[in-house]
Short mmCIF file of C-alpha atoms and ligand atoms in Angstrom, two decimals:
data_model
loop_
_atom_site.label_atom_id
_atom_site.label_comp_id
_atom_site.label_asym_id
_atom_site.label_seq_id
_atom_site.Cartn_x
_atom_site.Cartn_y
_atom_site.Cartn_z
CA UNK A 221 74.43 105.66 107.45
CA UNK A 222 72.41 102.43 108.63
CA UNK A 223 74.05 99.08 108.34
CA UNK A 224 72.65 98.03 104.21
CA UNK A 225 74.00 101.42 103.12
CA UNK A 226 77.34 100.71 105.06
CA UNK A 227 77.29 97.07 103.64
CA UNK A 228 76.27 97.97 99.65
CA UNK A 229 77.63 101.41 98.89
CA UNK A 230 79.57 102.04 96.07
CA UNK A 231 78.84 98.44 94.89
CA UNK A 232 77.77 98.00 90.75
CA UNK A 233 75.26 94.76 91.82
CA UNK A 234 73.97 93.22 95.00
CA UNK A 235 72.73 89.84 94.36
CA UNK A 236 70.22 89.48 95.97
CA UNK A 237 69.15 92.94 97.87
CA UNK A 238 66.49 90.88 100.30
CA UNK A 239 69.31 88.54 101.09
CA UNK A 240 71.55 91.36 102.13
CA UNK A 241 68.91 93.15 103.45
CA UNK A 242 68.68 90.27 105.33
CA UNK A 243 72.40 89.64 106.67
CA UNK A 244 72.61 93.67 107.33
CA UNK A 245 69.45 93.32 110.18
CA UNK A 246 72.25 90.96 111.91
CA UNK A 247 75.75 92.06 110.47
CA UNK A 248 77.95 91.19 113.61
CA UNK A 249 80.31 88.03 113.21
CA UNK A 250 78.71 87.45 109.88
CA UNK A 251 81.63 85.77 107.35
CA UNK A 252 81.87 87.57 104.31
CA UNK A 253 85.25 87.29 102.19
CA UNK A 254 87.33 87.85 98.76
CA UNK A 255 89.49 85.90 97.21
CA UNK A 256 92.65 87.09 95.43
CA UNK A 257 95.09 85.50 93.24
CA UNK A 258 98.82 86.19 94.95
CA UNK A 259 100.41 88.93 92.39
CA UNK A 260 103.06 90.40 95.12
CA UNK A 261 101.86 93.83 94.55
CA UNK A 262 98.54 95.65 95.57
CA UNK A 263 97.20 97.75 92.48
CA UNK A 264 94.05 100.03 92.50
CA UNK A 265 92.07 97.31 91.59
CA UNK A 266 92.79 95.29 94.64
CA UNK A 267 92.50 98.37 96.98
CA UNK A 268 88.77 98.74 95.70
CA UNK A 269 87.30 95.26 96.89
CA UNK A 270 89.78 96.15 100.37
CA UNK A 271 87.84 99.59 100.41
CA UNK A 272 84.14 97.37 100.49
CA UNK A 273 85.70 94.78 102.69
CA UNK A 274 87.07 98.04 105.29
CA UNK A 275 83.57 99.26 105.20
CA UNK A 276 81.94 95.28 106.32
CA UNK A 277 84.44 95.53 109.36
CA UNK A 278 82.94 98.91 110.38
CA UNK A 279 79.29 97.16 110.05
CA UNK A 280 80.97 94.26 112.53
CA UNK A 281 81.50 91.65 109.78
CA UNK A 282 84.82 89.30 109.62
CA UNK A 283 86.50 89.31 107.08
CA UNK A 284 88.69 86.63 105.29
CA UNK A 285 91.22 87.06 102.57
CA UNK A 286 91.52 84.19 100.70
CA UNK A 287 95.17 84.03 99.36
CA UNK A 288 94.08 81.93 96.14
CA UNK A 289 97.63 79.83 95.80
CA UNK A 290 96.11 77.52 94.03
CA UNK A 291 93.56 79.41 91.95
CA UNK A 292 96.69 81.57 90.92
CA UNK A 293 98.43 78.16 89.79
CA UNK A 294 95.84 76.80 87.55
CA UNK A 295 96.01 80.26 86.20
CA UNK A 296 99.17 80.02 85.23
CA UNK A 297 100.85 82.58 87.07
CA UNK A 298 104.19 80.76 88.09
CA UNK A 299 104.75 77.85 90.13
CA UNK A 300 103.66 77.04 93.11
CA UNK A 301 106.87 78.18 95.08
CA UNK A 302 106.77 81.68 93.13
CA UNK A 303 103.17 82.38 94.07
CA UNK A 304 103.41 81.27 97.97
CA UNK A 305 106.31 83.64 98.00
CA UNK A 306 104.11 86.52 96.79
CA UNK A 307 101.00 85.68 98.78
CA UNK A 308 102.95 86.16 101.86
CA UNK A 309 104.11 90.00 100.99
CA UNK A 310 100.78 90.79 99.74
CA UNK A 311 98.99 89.63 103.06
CA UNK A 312 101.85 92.39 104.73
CA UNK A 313 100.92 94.69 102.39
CA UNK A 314 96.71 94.39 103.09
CA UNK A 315 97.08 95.11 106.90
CA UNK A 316 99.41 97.83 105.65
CA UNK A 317 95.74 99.41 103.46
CA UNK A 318 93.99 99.69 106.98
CA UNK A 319 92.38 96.33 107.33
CA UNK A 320 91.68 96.07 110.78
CA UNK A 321 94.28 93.13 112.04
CA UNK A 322 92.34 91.49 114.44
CA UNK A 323 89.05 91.01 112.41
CA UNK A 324 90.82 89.48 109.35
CA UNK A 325 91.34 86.10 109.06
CA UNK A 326 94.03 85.62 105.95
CA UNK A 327 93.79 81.77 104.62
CA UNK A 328 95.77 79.81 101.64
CA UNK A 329 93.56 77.77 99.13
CA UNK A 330 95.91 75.14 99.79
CA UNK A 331 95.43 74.88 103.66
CA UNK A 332 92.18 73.27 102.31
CA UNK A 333 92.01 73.19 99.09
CA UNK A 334 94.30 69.98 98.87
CA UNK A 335 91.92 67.94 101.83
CA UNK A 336 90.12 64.62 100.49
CA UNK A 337 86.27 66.29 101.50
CA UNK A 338 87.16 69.45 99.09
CA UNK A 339 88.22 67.55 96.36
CA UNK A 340 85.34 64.81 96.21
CA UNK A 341 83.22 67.65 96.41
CA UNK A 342 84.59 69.29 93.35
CA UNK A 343 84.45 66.14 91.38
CA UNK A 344 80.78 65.95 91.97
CA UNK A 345 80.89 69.42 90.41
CA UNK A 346 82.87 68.64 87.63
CA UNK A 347 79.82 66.03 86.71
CA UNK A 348 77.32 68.76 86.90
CA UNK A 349 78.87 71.31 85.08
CA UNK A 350 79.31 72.05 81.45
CA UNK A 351 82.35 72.63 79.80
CA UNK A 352 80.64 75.52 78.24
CA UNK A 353 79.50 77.09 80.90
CA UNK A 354 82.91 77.17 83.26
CA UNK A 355 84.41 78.11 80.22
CA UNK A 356 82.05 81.24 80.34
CA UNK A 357 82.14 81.79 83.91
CA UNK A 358 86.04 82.57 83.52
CA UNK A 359 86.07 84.95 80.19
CA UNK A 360 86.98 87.69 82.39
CA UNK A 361 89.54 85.79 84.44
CA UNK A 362 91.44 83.41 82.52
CA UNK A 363 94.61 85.02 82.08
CA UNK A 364 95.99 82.71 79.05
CA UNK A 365 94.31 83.05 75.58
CA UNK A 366 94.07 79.37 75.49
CA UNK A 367 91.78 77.42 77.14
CA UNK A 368 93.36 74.90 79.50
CA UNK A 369 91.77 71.73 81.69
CA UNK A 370 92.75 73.93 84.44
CA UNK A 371 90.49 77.19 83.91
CA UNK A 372 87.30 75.36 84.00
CA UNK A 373 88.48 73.29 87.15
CA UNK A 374 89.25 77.27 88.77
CA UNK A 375 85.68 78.16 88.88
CA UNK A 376 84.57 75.05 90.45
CA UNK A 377 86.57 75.58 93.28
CA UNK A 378 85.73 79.12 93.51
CA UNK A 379 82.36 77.98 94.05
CA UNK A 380 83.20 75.49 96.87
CA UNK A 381 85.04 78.04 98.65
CA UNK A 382 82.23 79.42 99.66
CA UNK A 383 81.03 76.60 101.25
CA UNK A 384 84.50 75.67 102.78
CA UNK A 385 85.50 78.88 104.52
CA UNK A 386 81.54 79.32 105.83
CA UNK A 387 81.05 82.46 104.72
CA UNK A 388 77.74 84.40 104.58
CA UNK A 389 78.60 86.63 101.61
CA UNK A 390 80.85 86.49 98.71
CA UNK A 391 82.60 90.08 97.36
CA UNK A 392 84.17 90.42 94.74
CA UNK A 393 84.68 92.86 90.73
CA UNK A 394 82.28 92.65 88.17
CA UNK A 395 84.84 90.35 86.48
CA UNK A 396 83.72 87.49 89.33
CA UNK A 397 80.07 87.60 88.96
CA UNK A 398 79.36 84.90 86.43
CA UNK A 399 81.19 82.52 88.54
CA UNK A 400 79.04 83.82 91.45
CA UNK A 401 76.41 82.76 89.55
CA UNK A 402 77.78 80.05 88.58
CA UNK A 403 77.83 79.03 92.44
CA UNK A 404 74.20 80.41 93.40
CA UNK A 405 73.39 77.79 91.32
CA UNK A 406 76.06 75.11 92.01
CA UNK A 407 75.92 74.71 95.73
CA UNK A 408 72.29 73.76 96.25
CA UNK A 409 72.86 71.00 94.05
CA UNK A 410 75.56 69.38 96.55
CA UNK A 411 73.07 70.31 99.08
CA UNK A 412 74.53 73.13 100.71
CA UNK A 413 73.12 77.08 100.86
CA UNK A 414 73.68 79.61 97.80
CA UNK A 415 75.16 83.21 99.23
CA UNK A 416 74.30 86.58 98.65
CA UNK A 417 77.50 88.32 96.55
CA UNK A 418 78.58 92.10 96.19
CA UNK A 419 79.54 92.93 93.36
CA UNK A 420 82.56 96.40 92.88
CA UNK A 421 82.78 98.20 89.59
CA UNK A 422 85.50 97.68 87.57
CA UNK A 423 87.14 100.79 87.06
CA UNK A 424 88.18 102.87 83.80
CA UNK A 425 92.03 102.91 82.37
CA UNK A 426 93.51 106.44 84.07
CA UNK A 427 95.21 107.04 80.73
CA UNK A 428 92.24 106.31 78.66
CA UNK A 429 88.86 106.41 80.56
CA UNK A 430 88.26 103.09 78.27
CA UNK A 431 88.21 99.49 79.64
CA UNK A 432 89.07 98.54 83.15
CA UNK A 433 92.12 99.75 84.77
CA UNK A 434 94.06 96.37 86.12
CA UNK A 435 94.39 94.55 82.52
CA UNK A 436 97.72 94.64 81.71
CA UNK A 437 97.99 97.15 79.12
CA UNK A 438 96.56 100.01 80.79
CA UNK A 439 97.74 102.84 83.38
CA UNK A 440 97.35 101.54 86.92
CA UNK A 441 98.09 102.64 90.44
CA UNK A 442 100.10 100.26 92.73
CA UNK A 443 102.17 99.88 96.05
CA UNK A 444 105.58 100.22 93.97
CA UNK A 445 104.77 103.36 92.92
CA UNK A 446 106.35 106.35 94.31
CA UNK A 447 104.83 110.02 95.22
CA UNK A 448 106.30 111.06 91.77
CA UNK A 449 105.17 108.25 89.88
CA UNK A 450 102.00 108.55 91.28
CA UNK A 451 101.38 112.59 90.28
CA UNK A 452 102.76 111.76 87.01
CA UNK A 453 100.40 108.99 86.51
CA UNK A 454 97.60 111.12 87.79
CA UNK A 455 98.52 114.61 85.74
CA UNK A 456 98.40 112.84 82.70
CA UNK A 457 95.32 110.98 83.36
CA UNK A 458 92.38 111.66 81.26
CA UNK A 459 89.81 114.05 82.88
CA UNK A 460 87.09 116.01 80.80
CA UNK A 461 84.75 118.32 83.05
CA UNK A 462 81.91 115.69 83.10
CA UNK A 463 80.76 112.67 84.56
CA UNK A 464 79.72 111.14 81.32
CA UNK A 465 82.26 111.64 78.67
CA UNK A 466 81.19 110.34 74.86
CA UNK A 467 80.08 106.75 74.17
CA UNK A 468 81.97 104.19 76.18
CA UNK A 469 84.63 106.02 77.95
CA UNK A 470 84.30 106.87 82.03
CA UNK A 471 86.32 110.07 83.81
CA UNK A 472 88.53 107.63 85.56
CA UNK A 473 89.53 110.69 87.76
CA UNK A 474 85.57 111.04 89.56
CA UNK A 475 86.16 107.42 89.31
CA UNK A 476 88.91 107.09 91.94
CA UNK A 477 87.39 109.92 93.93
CA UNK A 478 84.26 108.30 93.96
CA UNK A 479 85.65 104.69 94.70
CA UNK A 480 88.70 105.36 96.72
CA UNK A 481 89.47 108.53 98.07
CA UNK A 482 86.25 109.50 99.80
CA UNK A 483 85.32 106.04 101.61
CA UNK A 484 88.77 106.59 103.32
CA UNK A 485 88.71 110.46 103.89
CA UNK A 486 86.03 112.14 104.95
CA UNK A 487 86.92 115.56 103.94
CA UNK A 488 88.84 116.37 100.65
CA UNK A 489 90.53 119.76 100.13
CA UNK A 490 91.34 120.87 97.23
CA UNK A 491 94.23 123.20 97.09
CA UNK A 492 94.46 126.19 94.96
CA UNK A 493 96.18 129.67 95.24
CA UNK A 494 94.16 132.54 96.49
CA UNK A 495 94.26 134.02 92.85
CA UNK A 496 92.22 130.70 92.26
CA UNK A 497 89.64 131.42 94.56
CA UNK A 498 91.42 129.32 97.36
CA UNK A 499 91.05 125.66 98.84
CA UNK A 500 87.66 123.92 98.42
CA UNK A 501 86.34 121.53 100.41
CA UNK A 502 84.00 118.91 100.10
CA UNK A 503 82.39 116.23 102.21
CA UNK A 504 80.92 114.19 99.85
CA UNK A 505 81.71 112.72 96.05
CA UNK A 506 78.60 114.25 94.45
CA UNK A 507 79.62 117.83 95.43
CA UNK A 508 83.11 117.83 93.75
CA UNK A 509 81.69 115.97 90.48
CA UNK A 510 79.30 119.11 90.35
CA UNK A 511 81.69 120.81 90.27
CA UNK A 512 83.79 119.65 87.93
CA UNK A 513 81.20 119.74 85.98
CA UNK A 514 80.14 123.55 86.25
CA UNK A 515 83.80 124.27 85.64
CA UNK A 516 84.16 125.74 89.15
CA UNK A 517 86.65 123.02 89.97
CA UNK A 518 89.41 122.62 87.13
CA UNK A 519 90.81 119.10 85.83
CA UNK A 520 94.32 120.46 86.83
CA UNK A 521 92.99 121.09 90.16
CA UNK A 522 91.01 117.62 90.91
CA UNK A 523 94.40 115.89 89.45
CA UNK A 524 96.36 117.69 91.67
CA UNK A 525 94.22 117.03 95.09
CA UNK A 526 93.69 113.52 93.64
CA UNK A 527 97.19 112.40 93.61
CA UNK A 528 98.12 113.87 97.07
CA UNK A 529 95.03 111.59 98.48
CA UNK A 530 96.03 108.29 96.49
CA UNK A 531 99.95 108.72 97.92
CA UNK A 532 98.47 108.78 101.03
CA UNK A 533 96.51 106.01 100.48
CA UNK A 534 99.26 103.74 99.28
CA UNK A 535 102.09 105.23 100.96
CA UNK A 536 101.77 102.43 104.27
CA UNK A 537 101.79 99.54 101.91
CA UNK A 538 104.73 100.73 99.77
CA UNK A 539 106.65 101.68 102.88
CA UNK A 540 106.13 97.50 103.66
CA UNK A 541 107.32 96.69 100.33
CA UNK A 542 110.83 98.46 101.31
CA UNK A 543 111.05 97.21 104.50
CA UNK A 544 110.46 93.46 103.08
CA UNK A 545 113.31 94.19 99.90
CA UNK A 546 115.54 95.12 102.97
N1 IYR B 159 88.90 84.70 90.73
C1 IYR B 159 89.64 85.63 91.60
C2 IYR B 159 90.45 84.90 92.62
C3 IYR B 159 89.62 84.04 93.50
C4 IYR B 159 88.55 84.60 94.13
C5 IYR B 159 87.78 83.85 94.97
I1 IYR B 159 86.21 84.87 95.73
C6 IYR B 159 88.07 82.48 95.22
O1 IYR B 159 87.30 81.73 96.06
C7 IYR B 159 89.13 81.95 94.57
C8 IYR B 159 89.87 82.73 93.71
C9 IYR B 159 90.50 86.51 90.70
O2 IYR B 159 90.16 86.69 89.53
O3 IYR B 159 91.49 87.08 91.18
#
């Protein structure tokens, strides 16, 4: 796989492709980051911008985590004291995913956030900007129905972040692309460069196949789950034989193969008893939805293999979860 397939695979939107065409001719020491708003524990969603930012270490990029303290206050998720105590357990719990330790650089908004420069900058912003449009940029973020001073400011700073950490490329869900946008055409205006952004899917409920899978209401996957809950979660998940089940609805089940099991394994086995037919293997994501498809793979079976790859996948980070409760 050459560097710009490494960089953009799996991603929904590259924005733009010459730019990243561009940084992938030259990927080594390149900056390229996401930021994430402390919750304590990593859930599937989390794990699937840490899958894209695993794959820009193995192209030689750095990475930063942004622990978004701040971002997470004017969000209203607690006070400040709450979320600093989570951001520090969910750094623990990122190296624990398979970032590679000594290429990630983990900062707090508020190690800069707070200086004189920043904020002068974002005033400037604030001037520029419309109410309306923050207020669009965070319809997929804000995580209060009503509209505060404080969720148009959040965008604003999202924006200078990428100016303030240096970064070469922004990554981030689907959910942050109109405040990418939002930036591209934000930062020019204070005189500094625009960056090219990735952009991950967001995935289907696992219950459902409707929506995307880390709102609230929905089935999700996280560090605090154990093996059980996990093949629970998983057996019960909704998985017709197809890639393209009626109207809106995904097969979250090929969607978590697709997205996180086989960037981080190379071969999947299926397991079935010899009455079955025996274990199949498969080396690649488009084989097993075929087959799934065809009906020469069951739903049972794909559940089954699915939920032994997922524990593996988050059995590091919840083993860090005990070991910080202890
Ligand atoms: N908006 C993100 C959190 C966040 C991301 C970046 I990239 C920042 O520079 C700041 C905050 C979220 O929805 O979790």
């Amino acid at each position: 796989m050459d560097a710009y397939e490494l960089i953009t695979r799996n991603a929904e939107e590259v924005v733009t492709e010459e730019e990243v065409e561009e940084l992938a001719e030259n990927p080594d020491g390149k900056r390229v980051y996401v930021g994430y708003e402390p919750s304590g524990v990593l859930h599937i969603g989390h794990m699937l911008t840490a899958n894209k930012l695993i794959d820009l270490q193995e192209a030689g990029m750095e990475v930063v985590i942004l622990l978004a303290d701040v971002h997470a206050y004017l969000n209203g998720k607690g006070t400040f004291e709450e979320i600093e105590e989570t951001a520090e357990k969910m750094r623990k719990q990122f190296l624990a995913y398979g970032l590679d330790d000594e290429n990630t650089e983990f900062v707090y908004g508020s190690d800069y956030q707070l200086d004189d420069d920043y904020a002068l900058d974002l005033h400037k912003l604030e001037l520029d900007t419309t109410l309306n449009r923050a207020q669009r940029a965070m319809a997929e973020i804000q995580g209060d129905e009503t509209a505060k001073v404080s969720h148009v400011v959040y965008p604003l700073m999202q924006a200078l972040d990428i100016e303030y950490l240096d970064l070469d490329l922004a990554v981030g869900g689907l959910d942050q692309r109109k405040v990418h946008m939002l930036m591209r055409e934000e930062l020019p205006e204070l005189g500094y460069d625009a960056r090219p952004c990735l952009h991950t899917p967001i995935l289907a409920d696992l219950g459902t196949g409707e929506g995307k899978m880390s709102s609230s209401s929905g089935v999700t996957i996280s560090m605090e789950d154990s093996t059980e809950d996990i093949e629970e979660k998983v057996n019960s998940a909704y998985c017709p034989p197809t890639r393209e089940p009626e109207g809106d609805l995904e097969n979250p089940v090929l969607e978590i193969f697709q997205y996180h099991v086989f960037p981080r394994f190379e071969t999947v086995v299926v397991e079935r008893p010899d009455e079955y037919g025996g274990n199949l293997e498969y080396d690649d994501y488009e084989t097993l939805a075929d087959d799934l498809e065809s009906g020469e793979l069951h739903p049972a079976d794909a559940k089954g293999a699915l939920a032994t790859y997922l524990d593996e996948l988050v059995a590091p980070g919840r083993e860090k979860l005990r070991e910080l409760a202890e």
